[in-house]
Short mmCIF file of C-alpha atoms and ligand atoms in Angstrom, two decimals:
data_model
loop_
_atom_site.label_atom_id
_atom_site.label_comp_id
_atom_site.label_asym_id
_atom_site.label_seq_id
_atom_site.Cartn_x
_atom_site.Cartn_y
_atom_site.Cartn_z
CA MET V 16 19.05 -47.60 -23.89
CA THR V 17 17.73 -50.22 -26.27
CA ALA V 18 14.16 -50.50 -27.38
CA GLU V 19 13.83 -53.87 -25.69
CA ALA V 20 14.94 -52.49 -22.30
CA ASN V 21 12.42 -49.54 -22.53
CA THR V 22 9.53 -51.95 -23.44
CA GLU V 23 10.70 -54.06 -20.44
CA LEU V 24 10.46 -51.01 -18.02
CA LEU V 25 7.16 -49.97 -19.37
CA ARG V 26 5.90 -53.40 -19.03
CA LYS V 27 7.02 -53.47 -15.30
CA LEU V 28 5.04 -50.26 -14.49
CA PRO V 29 2.25 -50.96 -12.13
CA ALA V 30 -1.19 -50.64 -13.31
CA VAL V 31 -3.10 -47.75 -11.68
CA HIS V 32 -5.89 -50.00 -10.18
CA ARG V 33 -3.17 -52.24 -8.64
CA LEU V 34 -1.58 -49.27 -6.87
CA LEU V 35 -5.09 -48.17 -5.51
CA ASP V 36 -5.38 -51.66 -3.83
CA LEU V 37 -2.18 -51.05 -1.88
CA PRO V 38 -2.86 -50.38 1.91
CA ALA V 39 -0.98 -46.96 1.53
CA CYS V 40 -3.53 -45.79 -1.20
CA GLN V 41 -6.28 -47.39 0.94
CA HIS V 42 -4.97 -45.30 3.93
CA LEU V 43 -4.77 -42.04 1.70
CA MET V 44 -8.43 -42.59 0.82
CA GLU V 45 -9.33 -41.90 4.52
CA THR V 46 -8.17 -38.32 3.90
CA TYR V 47 -8.68 -37.77 0.26
CA SER V 48 -11.60 -39.03 -1.87
CA ARG V 49 -11.12 -42.16 -4.01
CA ASP V 50 -11.33 -40.05 -7.23
CA TRP V 51 -8.48 -37.83 -6.03
CA VAL V 52 -6.22 -40.74 -4.97
CA SER V 53 -7.03 -42.21 -8.49
CA GLU V 54 -6.12 -39.08 -10.33
CA ALA V 55 -2.91 -38.82 -8.31
CA ALA V 56 -1.86 -42.30 -9.14
CA ALA V 57 -2.77 -42.09 -12.74
CA HIS V 58 -0.54 -38.69 -12.83
CA SER V 59 2.40 -40.57 -11.13
CA VAL V 60 2.41 -43.52 -13.33
CA SER V 61 2.03 -41.41 -16.34
CA ALA V 62 4.83 -39.03 -15.53
CA VAL V 63 7.15 -42.09 -15.00
CA ARG V 64 5.91 -43.47 -18.42
CA LYS V 65 6.97 -40.19 -20.02
CA GLU V 66 10.41 -40.30 -18.49
CA ILE V 67 10.93 -43.90 -19.95
CA LEU V 68 9.76 -42.81 -23.35
CA SER V 69 11.91 -39.70 -23.53
CA GLY V 70 14.83 -41.67 -22.39
CA THR V 71 15.40 -39.73 -19.22
CA ARG V 72 14.77 -42.82 -16.91
CA SER V 73 16.77 -46.12 -17.28
CA ASN V 74 15.85 -47.76 -13.95
CA GLU V 75 12.89 -49.47 -12.57
CA VAL V 76 10.50 -47.27 -10.59
CA THR V 77 9.76 -48.86 -7.03
CA GLU V 78 6.30 -48.93 -5.56
CA GLU V 79 7.58 -46.95 -2.90
CA GLN V 80 8.67 -44.08 -5.01
CA LEU V 81 5.31 -44.09 -6.84
CA LEU V 82 3.49 -43.87 -3.61
CA GLN V 83 5.63 -41.16 -2.36
CA GLN V 84 4.76 -39.04 -5.71
CA ILE V 85 0.96 -39.82 -5.12
CA GLU V 86 1.12 -38.49 -1.61
CA GLN V 87 3.00 -35.49 -2.77
CA TYR V 88 0.77 -34.87 -5.52
CA LEU V 89 -2.34 -34.74 -3.14
CA ARG V 90 -0.50 -32.78 -0.58
CA ASN V 91 0.45 -30.14 -3.20
CA ARG V 92 -3.22 -30.15 -4.72
CA PHE V 93 -4.82 -29.65 -1.19
CA GLN V 94 -2.29 -27.27 0.33
CA PRO V 95 -3.80 -23.73 0.39
CA ASN V 96 -2.13 -21.22 -2.06
CA PHE V 97 -2.59 -18.29 0.53
CA ARG V 98 -0.38 -19.39 3.42
CA ARG V 99 1.73 -18.12 6.27
CA VAL V 100 5.29 -17.28 5.50
CA ILE V 101 8.22 -16.20 7.82
CA ASN V 102 9.23 -12.44 7.19
CA ALA V 103 12.91 -12.17 7.33
CA THR V 104 13.08 -9.14 5.40
CA GLY V 105 12.98 -6.64 8.37
CA VAL V 106 10.19 -4.58 6.74
CA VAL V 107 7.70 -4.46 9.57
CA LEU V 108 4.56 -3.24 7.47
CA HIS V 109 5.32 -5.28 4.46
CA THR V 110 2.29 -4.78 2.27
CA ASN V 111 3.05 -7.71 0.00
CA LEU V 112 3.34 -9.86 3.14
CA GLY V 113 0.05 -8.88 4.80
CA ARG V 114 1.15 -5.67 6.56
CA ALA V 115 0.04 -5.75 10.24
CA PRO V 116 0.29 -9.19 12.13
CA LEU V 117 -2.70 -9.38 14.59
CA ALA V 118 -2.75 -9.29 18.38
CA GLU V 119 -3.97 -12.42 20.04
CA SER V 120 -7.21 -10.50 21.34
CA ALA V 121 -7.98 -9.60 17.79
CA LEU V 122 -7.79 -13.29 16.76
CA GLU V 123 -10.05 -14.16 19.67
CA ALA V 124 -12.51 -11.60 18.69
CA ILE V 125 -12.31 -12.91 14.95
CA ASN V 126 -13.04 -16.45 16.00
CA ARG V 127 -15.85 -15.52 18.54
CA THR V 128 -17.41 -13.59 15.79
CA ALA V 129 -16.92 -15.83 12.85
CA LEU V 130 -18.08 -19.13 14.58
CA GLY V 131 -21.50 -17.82 15.39
CA TYR V 132 -23.98 -15.21 15.28
CA SER V 133 -23.34 -11.58 16.58
CA ASN V 134 -24.95 -8.20 17.30
CA LEU V 135 -23.42 -6.77 14.07
CA GLU V 136 -26.51 -4.67 13.32
CA LEU V 137 -28.47 -5.04 16.38
CA ASN V 138 -28.83 -2.80 19.36
CA LEU V 139 -28.88 -5.36 22.31
CA ALA V 140 -30.15 -2.55 24.61
CA THR V 141 -33.40 -1.76 22.71
CA GLY V 142 -33.68 -4.91 20.47
CA GLU V 143 -33.95 -2.75 17.69
CA ARG V 144 -31.92 -2.47 14.59
CA GLY V 145 -28.41 -1.03 15.03
CA SER V 146 -25.53 0.22 13.11
CA ARG V 147 -22.26 -1.80 12.51
CA TYR V 148 -20.45 1.52 12.89
CA ASP V 149 -21.50 1.98 16.50
CA HIS V 150 -19.23 -0.69 17.86
CA VAL V 151 -16.16 1.10 17.43
CA GLU V 152 -17.20 4.67 17.12
CA GLU V 153 -16.91 5.74 20.72
CA LEU V 154 -13.64 3.90 21.08
CA ILE V 155 -12.16 5.74 18.22
CA CYS V 156 -13.53 9.12 19.28
CA ARG V 157 -12.05 8.40 22.90
CA LEU V 158 -8.55 7.62 21.28
CA THR V 159 -8.60 10.48 18.75
CA GLY V 160 -10.57 13.23 20.49
CA ALA V 161 -12.97 13.40 17.27
CA GLU V 162 -16.53 13.99 17.66
CA SER V 163 -17.76 11.09 15.44
CA ALA V 164 -16.19 8.17 13.37
CA LEU V 165 -16.82 5.48 10.78
CA VAL V 166 -14.84 2.57 9.40
CA VAL V 167 -14.72 1.42 5.77
CA ASN V 168 -12.85 -1.13 3.90
CA ASN V 169 -9.46 0.61 3.61
CA ASN V 170 -8.02 3.94 3.72
CA ALA V 171 -8.12 4.33 -0.21
CA ALA V 172 -11.84 3.87 0.20
CA ALA V 173 -11.90 6.39 2.96
CA VAL V 174 -10.19 9.02 0.67
CA LEU V 175 -12.68 8.36 -2.06
CA LEU V 176 -15.75 8.48 0.14
CA VAL V 177 -14.66 11.68 1.87
CA LEU V 178 -13.89 13.52 -1.38
CA ARG V 179 -17.25 12.19 -2.94
CA GLU V 180 -19.39 13.33 -0.09
CA MET V 181 -17.73 16.73 0.80
CA ALA V 182 -16.42 17.83 -2.61
CA LYS V 183 -18.10 16.22 -5.58
CA GLY V 184 -18.51 18.58 -8.41
CA ARG V 185 -16.39 21.27 -6.53
CA LYS V 186 -12.94 22.30 -5.82
CA VAL V 187 -10.29 20.65 -3.47
CA ILE V 188 -7.02 22.61 -2.90
CA VAL V 189 -3.96 20.32 -2.45
CA SER V 190 -0.34 21.33 -2.20
CA ARG V 191 1.73 20.05 -5.26
CA GLY V 192 4.27 18.43 -2.88
CA GLN V 193 1.53 16.23 -1.50
CA LEU V 194 0.23 14.72 -4.72
CA VAL V 195 1.47 11.47 -3.78
CA GLU V 196 1.28 7.95 -5.44
CA ILE V 197 1.18 5.04 -2.75
CA GLY V 198 2.00 1.38 -3.95
CA GLY V 199 -0.71 -0.45 -6.13
CA SER V 200 -1.35 2.59 -8.29
CA PHE V 201 -3.21 4.75 -5.80
CA ARG V 202 -2.73 8.46 -6.74
CA VAL V 203 -4.33 11.18 -4.83
CA SER V 204 -4.93 12.97 -8.20
CA GLU V 205 -6.61 9.80 -9.82
CA VAL V 206 -8.84 9.26 -6.63
CA MET V 207 -9.77 12.80 -6.93
CA LYS V 208 -10.89 12.42 -10.35
CA GLU V 209 -12.98 9.23 -9.39
CA SER V 210 -14.53 11.01 -6.80
CA GLY V 211 -15.91 13.77 -8.95
CA ALA V 212 -14.02 16.60 -7.02
CA GLN V 213 -11.81 18.85 -8.95
CA LEU V 214 -8.11 19.06 -8.11
CA VAL V 215 -6.58 22.50 -7.75
CA GLU V 216 -2.97 22.15 -7.17
CA VAL V 217 -1.10 24.96 -5.51
CA GLY V 218 2.50 25.87 -4.53
CA THR V 219 5.37 24.08 -5.76
CA THR V 220 6.86 20.62 -5.05
CA ASN V 221 9.06 21.72 -2.38
CA LYS V 222 7.32 24.94 -1.07
CA THR V 223 3.76 25.86 -0.61
CA HIS V 224 2.69 29.00 1.47
CA GLU V 225 -0.49 30.14 3.19
CA ARG V 226 -0.94 32.68 0.41
CA ASP V 227 -0.80 29.87 -2.31
CA TYR V 228 -3.76 28.29 -0.57
CA GLU V 229 -5.36 31.59 0.05
CA ASN V 230 -5.08 32.78 -3.57
CA ALA V 231 -6.84 29.54 -4.79
CA ILE V 232 -9.86 29.85 -2.50
CA ASP V 233 -13.13 30.77 -4.35
CA GLU V 234 -16.88 30.31 -4.00
CA ASN V 235 -16.63 26.76 -5.58
CA THR V 236 -14.06 25.41 -3.15
CA ALA V 237 -15.12 22.61 -0.95
CA MET V 238 -12.15 22.05 1.14
CA ILE V 239 -8.36 22.10 1.62
CA MET V 240 -6.92 18.77 1.61
CA ARG V 241 -3.60 17.65 3.27
CA ALA V 242 -2.23 14.33 2.23
CA HIS V 243 0.49 12.71 4.29
CA THR V 244 3.58 12.29 2.09
CA SER V 245 3.84 8.62 3.30
CA ASN V 246 6.47 7.08 1.23
CA PHE V 247 8.82 9.81 0.34
CA ARG V 248 10.23 13.02 1.95
CA ILE V 249 11.21 16.35 0.47
CA VAL V 250 14.11 17.65 2.29
CA GLY V 251 16.25 20.85 2.14
CA PHE V 252 14.50 24.25 0.97
CA THR V 253 10.99 23.27 1.98
CA TYR V 254 8.01 24.99 3.41
CA GLN V 255 4.40 23.83 4.33
CA PRO V 256 2.20 25.84 6.52
CA GLU V 257 1.82 24.64 10.08
CA LEU V 258 -1.40 22.60 10.39
CA SER V 259 -3.12 25.07 12.80
CA ASP V 260 -2.48 28.05 10.59
CA LEU V 261 -3.80 26.07 7.39
CA VAL V 262 -6.86 25.18 9.58
CA SER V 263 -7.38 29.07 10.81
CA LEU V 264 -7.16 30.08 7.09
CA ALA V 265 -9.79 27.61 5.92
CA HIS V 266 -12.12 28.40 8.70
CA GLN V 267 -11.84 32.10 8.00
CA HIS V 268 -13.34 31.36 4.47
CA GLY V 269 -15.77 28.88 5.86
CA ILE V 270 -14.46 25.69 4.47
CA PRO V 271 -13.14 22.55 6.04
CA VAL V 272 -9.68 20.79 6.13
CA TYR V 273 -9.54 17.11 5.46
CA GLU V 274 -6.23 15.42 6.17
CA ASP V 275 -5.42 11.94 4.75
CA LEU V 276 -2.96 10.81 7.48
CA GLY V 277 -2.00 7.34 5.75
CA SER V 278 -0.57 5.67 8.71
CA GLY V 279 -2.23 7.49 11.38
CA SER V 280 -0.50 6.60 14.65
CA LEU V 281 -2.52 6.49 17.84
CA ILE V 282 0.63 6.76 19.97
CA ASP V 283 3.53 9.02 19.78
CA LEU V 284 6.32 6.80 18.48
CA ARG V 285 8.80 9.84 18.91
CA LYS V 286 9.19 8.58 22.41
CA PHE V 287 10.93 5.62 21.16
CA GLY V 288 13.04 7.53 18.70
CA ILE V 289 11.10 6.49 15.83
CA GLY V 290 10.18 9.08 13.13
CA ASP V 291 8.29 12.18 13.35
CA GLU V 292 4.71 10.70 12.65
CA PRO V 293 2.02 13.04 13.81
CA THR V 294 -0.49 11.24 15.99
CA VAL V 295 -4.30 11.36 14.82
CA ASP V 296 -5.22 13.19 17.99
CA ALA V 297 -2.62 16.03 17.20
CA SER V 298 -4.46 16.70 13.85
CA ILE V 299 -7.86 16.75 15.56
CA LYS V 300 -6.50 19.00 18.28
CA ALA V 301 -5.10 21.45 15.46
CA GLY V 302 -8.69 21.63 14.34
CA VAL V 303 -8.70 19.37 11.26
CA ASP V 304 -12.30 18.70 10.41
CA ILE V 305 -11.93 15.36 8.89
CA VAL V 306 -8.97 12.72 9.21
CA SER V 307 -8.59 9.36 7.44
CA PHE V 308 -5.98 6.71 8.17
CA SER V 309 -5.27 2.86 7.66
CA GLY V 310 -6.19 0.17 10.27
CA ASP V 311 -3.29 -1.98 9.15
CA LYS V 312 -0.24 0.37 9.15
CA LEU V 313 0.99 1.75 12.40
CA LEU V 314 -2.07 1.12 14.07
CA GLY V 315 -1.29 -2.57 13.82
CA GLY V 316 -5.03 -3.87 13.30
CA THR V 317 -6.69 -5.24 10.13
CA GLN V 318 -7.29 -3.79 6.77
CA ALA V 319 -9.66 -0.74 7.16
CA GLY V 320 -10.04 2.92 6.73
CA ILE V 321 -10.97 4.87 9.65
CA ILE V 322 -12.61 8.26 9.00
CA ALA V 323 -13.00 10.71 11.89
CA GLY V 324 -13.84 14.17 12.70
CA ARG V 325 -16.80 16.60 13.05
CA ALA V 326 -20.08 15.04 13.65
CA GLU V 327 -21.85 17.11 10.91
CA TYR V 328 -19.62 15.61 8.31
CA ILE V 329 -19.51 12.01 9.45
CA LYS V 330 -23.21 12.04 9.58
CA LYS V 331 -23.55 13.03 5.89
CA ILE V 332 -20.67 10.43 4.90
CA LYS V 333 -22.50 7.73 6.55
CA LYS V 334 -25.50 8.26 4.61
CA ASN V 335 -23.62 8.38 1.33
CA GLN V 336 -24.70 5.45 -1.23
CA LEU V 337 -20.91 4.79 -1.77
CA THR V 338 -20.59 3.94 2.09
CA ARG V 339 -22.75 0.74 1.52
CA ALA V 340 -20.17 -0.25 -1.24
CA LEU V 341 -17.16 0.16 0.76
CA ARG V 342 -18.72 -1.39 3.84
CA VAL V 343 -16.48 -3.06 6.47
CA ASP V 344 -16.88 -6.77 7.13
CA LYS V 345 -17.87 -8.05 10.61
CA LEU V 346 -14.61 -9.94 11.04
CA THR V 347 -12.63 -6.83 10.40
CA LEU V 348 -14.75 -4.92 12.82
CA ALA V 349 -14.19 -7.61 15.43
CA ALA V 350 -10.50 -7.36 15.05
CA LEU V 351 -10.35 -3.69 14.84
CA GLU V 352 -12.41 -3.21 18.06
CA ALA V 353 -10.10 -5.54 19.93
CA THR V 354 -7.06 -3.91 18.69
CA LEU V 355 -8.40 -0.36 19.64
CA LEU V 356 -9.32 -1.60 23.08
CA LEU V 357 -5.71 -2.57 23.72
CA TYR V 358 -4.82 1.32 23.12
CA LEU V 359 -6.91 2.19 26.12
CA ASP V 360 -3.77 1.26 28.01
CA GLU V 361 -0.66 2.27 26.17
CA GLU V 362 1.84 -0.12 27.92
CA ARG V 363 -0.67 -2.86 27.09
CA ALA V 364 -0.98 -1.84 23.43
CA LEU V 365 2.97 -1.75 23.13
CA ARG V 366 3.36 -5.22 24.63
CA GLU V 367 0.28 -6.86 22.56
CA ILE V 368 0.09 -5.32 19.32
CA PRO V 369 2.54 -7.11 17.26
CA THR V 370 3.45 -4.06 14.88
CA LEU V 371 4.36 -2.00 17.98
CA TYR V 372 6.19 -4.80 19.54
CA LEU V 373 8.28 -5.29 16.50
CA LEU V 374 9.08 -1.78 16.05
CA THR V 375 10.15 -1.20 19.49
CA ARG V 376 12.11 -4.42 20.11
CA LYS V 377 15.42 -3.82 22.17
CA ARG V 378 18.74 -4.38 20.43
CA GLU V 379 19.77 -6.85 23.23
CA GLU V 380 16.70 -9.01 22.36
CA LEU V 381 17.54 -8.91 18.69
CA TYR V 382 21.28 -9.77 19.37
CA ARG V 383 20.26 -12.92 21.44
CA GLU V 384 17.56 -13.90 18.66
CA ALA V 385 20.32 -13.37 15.91
CA GLN V 386 22.81 -15.57 17.77
CA LYS V 387 20.30 -18.15 18.24
CA LEU V 388 19.28 -18.24 14.54
CA ALA V 389 23.00 -18.16 13.40
CA GLY V 390 23.72 -21.30 15.81
CA GLY V 391 20.80 -23.24 14.21
CA LEU V 392 21.83 -22.25 10.57
CA ARG V 393 25.52 -23.09 11.45
CA GLU V 394 24.22 -26.61 12.22
CA VAL V 395 22.18 -26.87 9.05
CA PHE V 396 25.14 -25.83 6.82
CA GLN V 397 27.93 -27.50 8.86
CA GLU V 398 31.23 -26.14 7.57
CA LYS V 399 29.72 -25.49 4.19
CA ALA V 400 28.75 -22.01 4.57
CA VAL V 401 29.99 -18.76 6.58
CA VAL V 402 27.08 -17.66 8.97
CA GLU V 403 27.56 -14.47 10.76
CA VAL V 404 25.66 -12.02 12.91
CA VAL V 405 25.99 -8.35 11.56
CA GLU V 406 24.51 -4.94 12.22
CA GLY V 407 21.95 -3.61 9.97
CA MET V 408 18.77 -1.54 9.41
CA SER V 409 15.33 -2.58 9.42
CA GLN V 410 12.39 -0.56 7.72
CA VAL V 411 8.95 0.33 9.15
CA GLY V 412 7.48 -0.03 5.48
CA GLY V 413 3.76 0.27 4.55
CA GLY V 414 4.67 3.66 3.21
CA SER V 415 5.17 4.77 6.93
CA LEU V 416 8.27 6.75 7.81
CA PRO V 417 10.19 6.27 4.66
CA ASP V 418 13.41 7.53 5.88
CA GLU V 419 13.14 5.89 9.26
CA ASP V 420 15.74 3.09 9.63
CA LEU V 421 15.67 1.07 12.75
CA ALA V 422 19.16 -0.59 13.97
CA THR V 423 18.73 -4.33 13.97
CA TYR V 424 20.83 -7.54 13.82
CA LEU V 425 20.91 -9.65 10.61
CA VAL V 426 22.18 -13.19 10.16
CA ALA V 427 24.22 -13.31 6.95
CA VAL V 428 24.84 -16.48 5.15
CA LYS V 429 27.70 -16.47 2.63
CA THR V 430 29.52 -18.80 0.47
CA THR V 431 27.04 -21.58 0.73
CA PRO V 432 27.29 -24.60 -1.59
CA PHE V 433 24.50 -23.25 -3.66
CA SER V 434 24.04 -20.01 -5.44
CA LEU V 435 22.25 -17.50 -3.06
CA ASN V 436 19.74 -17.08 -5.64
CA ALA V 437 19.04 -20.80 -5.66
CA LEU V 438 18.81 -20.79 -1.83
CA GLU V 439 16.53 -17.70 -1.79
CA HIS V 440 14.34 -19.40 -4.35
CA ALA V 441 14.10 -22.78 -2.47
CA LEU V 442 13.21 -20.95 0.64
CA ARG V 443 10.09 -19.59 -1.12
CA HIS V 444 9.16 -23.09 -1.95
CA VAL V 445 9.34 -25.07 1.24
CA ASP V 446 6.21 -25.74 3.39
CA LEU V 447 6.70 -22.79 5.56
CA PRO V 448 8.35 -20.15 3.13
CA VAL V 449 10.92 -17.76 4.53
CA MET V 450 11.25 -14.42 2.71
CA THR V 451 14.90 -13.24 2.76
CA THR V 452 16.86 -10.73 0.97
CA ILE V 453 20.20 -10.83 -0.89
CA ARG V 454 22.79 -8.07 -0.51
CA LYS V 455 26.51 -7.89 -0.86
CA GLU V 456 27.00 -11.48 -1.57
CA ALA V 457 25.11 -12.67 1.39
CA LEU V 458 21.51 -13.99 2.21
CA LEU V 459 20.30 -12.00 4.99
CA PHE V 460 17.84 -12.83 7.69
CA ASP V 461 16.68 -9.72 9.58
CA VAL V 462 15.55 -11.12 13.09
CA ARG V 463 13.31 -8.06 13.81
CA THR V 464 10.40 -9.39 11.86
CA ILE V 465 10.97 -12.96 12.84
CA PHE V 466 8.81 -13.48 16.04
CA PRO V 467 10.80 -15.59 18.68
CA ARG V 468 8.34 -18.48 18.32
CA GLU V 469 9.47 -18.70 14.67
CA ILE V 470 13.20 -18.92 14.89
CA ASP V 471 13.23 -22.82 15.21
CA GLU V 472 10.63 -22.97 12.38
CA CYS V 473 12.87 -20.81 10.21
CA ILE V 474 15.87 -22.93 10.92
CA ASN V 475 13.78 -26.09 9.78
CA SER V 476 12.79 -24.36 6.64
CA VAL V 477 16.37 -23.57 5.86
CA ARG V 478 17.09 -27.30 6.54
CA GLU V 479 14.40 -28.29 4.07
CA ALA V 480 15.50 -25.80 1.45
CA CYS V 481 18.93 -27.19 1.55
CA LYS V 482 17.72 -30.71 1.22
CA ARG V 483 15.76 -29.79 -1.95
CA LEU V 484 18.78 -28.43 -3.30
CA GLY V 485 20.50 -31.71 -2.73
C1 LIG B 185 -1.31 3.92 2.63
C2 LIG B 185 -2.00 5.28 2.32
C3 LIG B 185 -3.23 5.00 1.70
C4 LIG B 185 -3.94 3.83 1.46
O1 LIG B 185 -4.41 3.22 2.56
P1 LIG B 185 -4.90 1.68 2.42
O2 LIG B 185 -5.30 1.41 3.78
O3 LIG B 185 -3.59 0.94 2.10
O4 LIG B 185 -5.88 1.66 1.39
C5 LIG B 185 -3.79 6.40 1.32
N1 LIG B 185 -3.21 7.60 1.69
C6 LIG B 185 -1.93 7.57 2.24
C7 LIG B 185 -1.33 8.93 2.43
C8 LIG B 185 -1.37 6.28 2.60
O5 LIG B 185 -0.22 6.28 3.16
#
């Protein structure tokens, strides 16, 4: 490219103010402010100028191309960074993808509450000040058999609060096999330190006996804590006391038992052949004094930590200064109450709570959906890729039921015109991103976590990704 040709190209570049006068730009100003359209135009012209000067562009830029760039710039700038994605990973409670999708009735509750005022801390019956915890307390008690309950920001907060109120400056006995680390650097031992309680580890990694607990109890013991080993399993030569035996032992010594249930299922999923997760009410029935569990794991609601158990302890916990700092937001409460209401009718819960629906989807349904998705993807790729429906395994995720695999159907895309990595990458960069996995030379779409309403959207996203890859 000669210097004169370059000069000619630069001379032909439209001035920003001329672009702004074009009807297309005027039209954009109905959506975006004049300043933003002007910034976008300046940015687009300057990008082309750089291309010319660096020698990467040898042809004239058309007005149309510039207008397209201006619009793209504005669209990118104003697109929220935090968006919806399609989960094709098959991990139902995917912490990085927002864990539990909410039920319709929970959304309605959020809307209702968010758009106006509410009786968040007002007792409508008396007209006096009320407590935000009252709205869900009775419901939680009904569903778990507990005497009393409160809700905080998440289960990590619940653990911290329970330990702080019930064991600060005193000893908490925990089996060595239960000193778990959950994702996001939550360790039982660290939270214990943070709470001011003193951890007393007993037993070994695989076996802890009643006598190990008993030998560790002294006058400075505040409680025995049981933590659910959410994300791993110790198998083989193992022993942990039965919960009811542990409770009897603790109560003989006049100390309470606290169980961090992690997921805390409200219905028995074993009926559906899923896992061996204890239900919350089973713990309460076994005599556990305080339990805590997440609102957005198997329960299928919003992020929250539910603390339930004996009234005397809950009463004290509610008064702890830390409770105010870990306070749950009104939108969370609205969604949680709506979700819990669905549990009053188990059939309804299974139908309407997305997490439960995704976990219990029938194989025939998954097969049908996989065929539908495969058909759409074959159309997108034409003859240029092999698209197959294969059997596979989905995961519960969220640290729940780590060794539980759920049979599913996957759509496997092989030998595409692009590398699988490039395709996976492009799928994260389209307007509606699709999260997939690559395994054994195939890009996999697990239909279990793709809602039926999302199949067409998923196909469109793949089409867009292919277009981007050219
Ligand atoms: C997930 C989990 C937590 C943390 O719960 P969040 O609601 O994510 O804060 C604490 N303890 C156990 C055993 C868990 O599984």
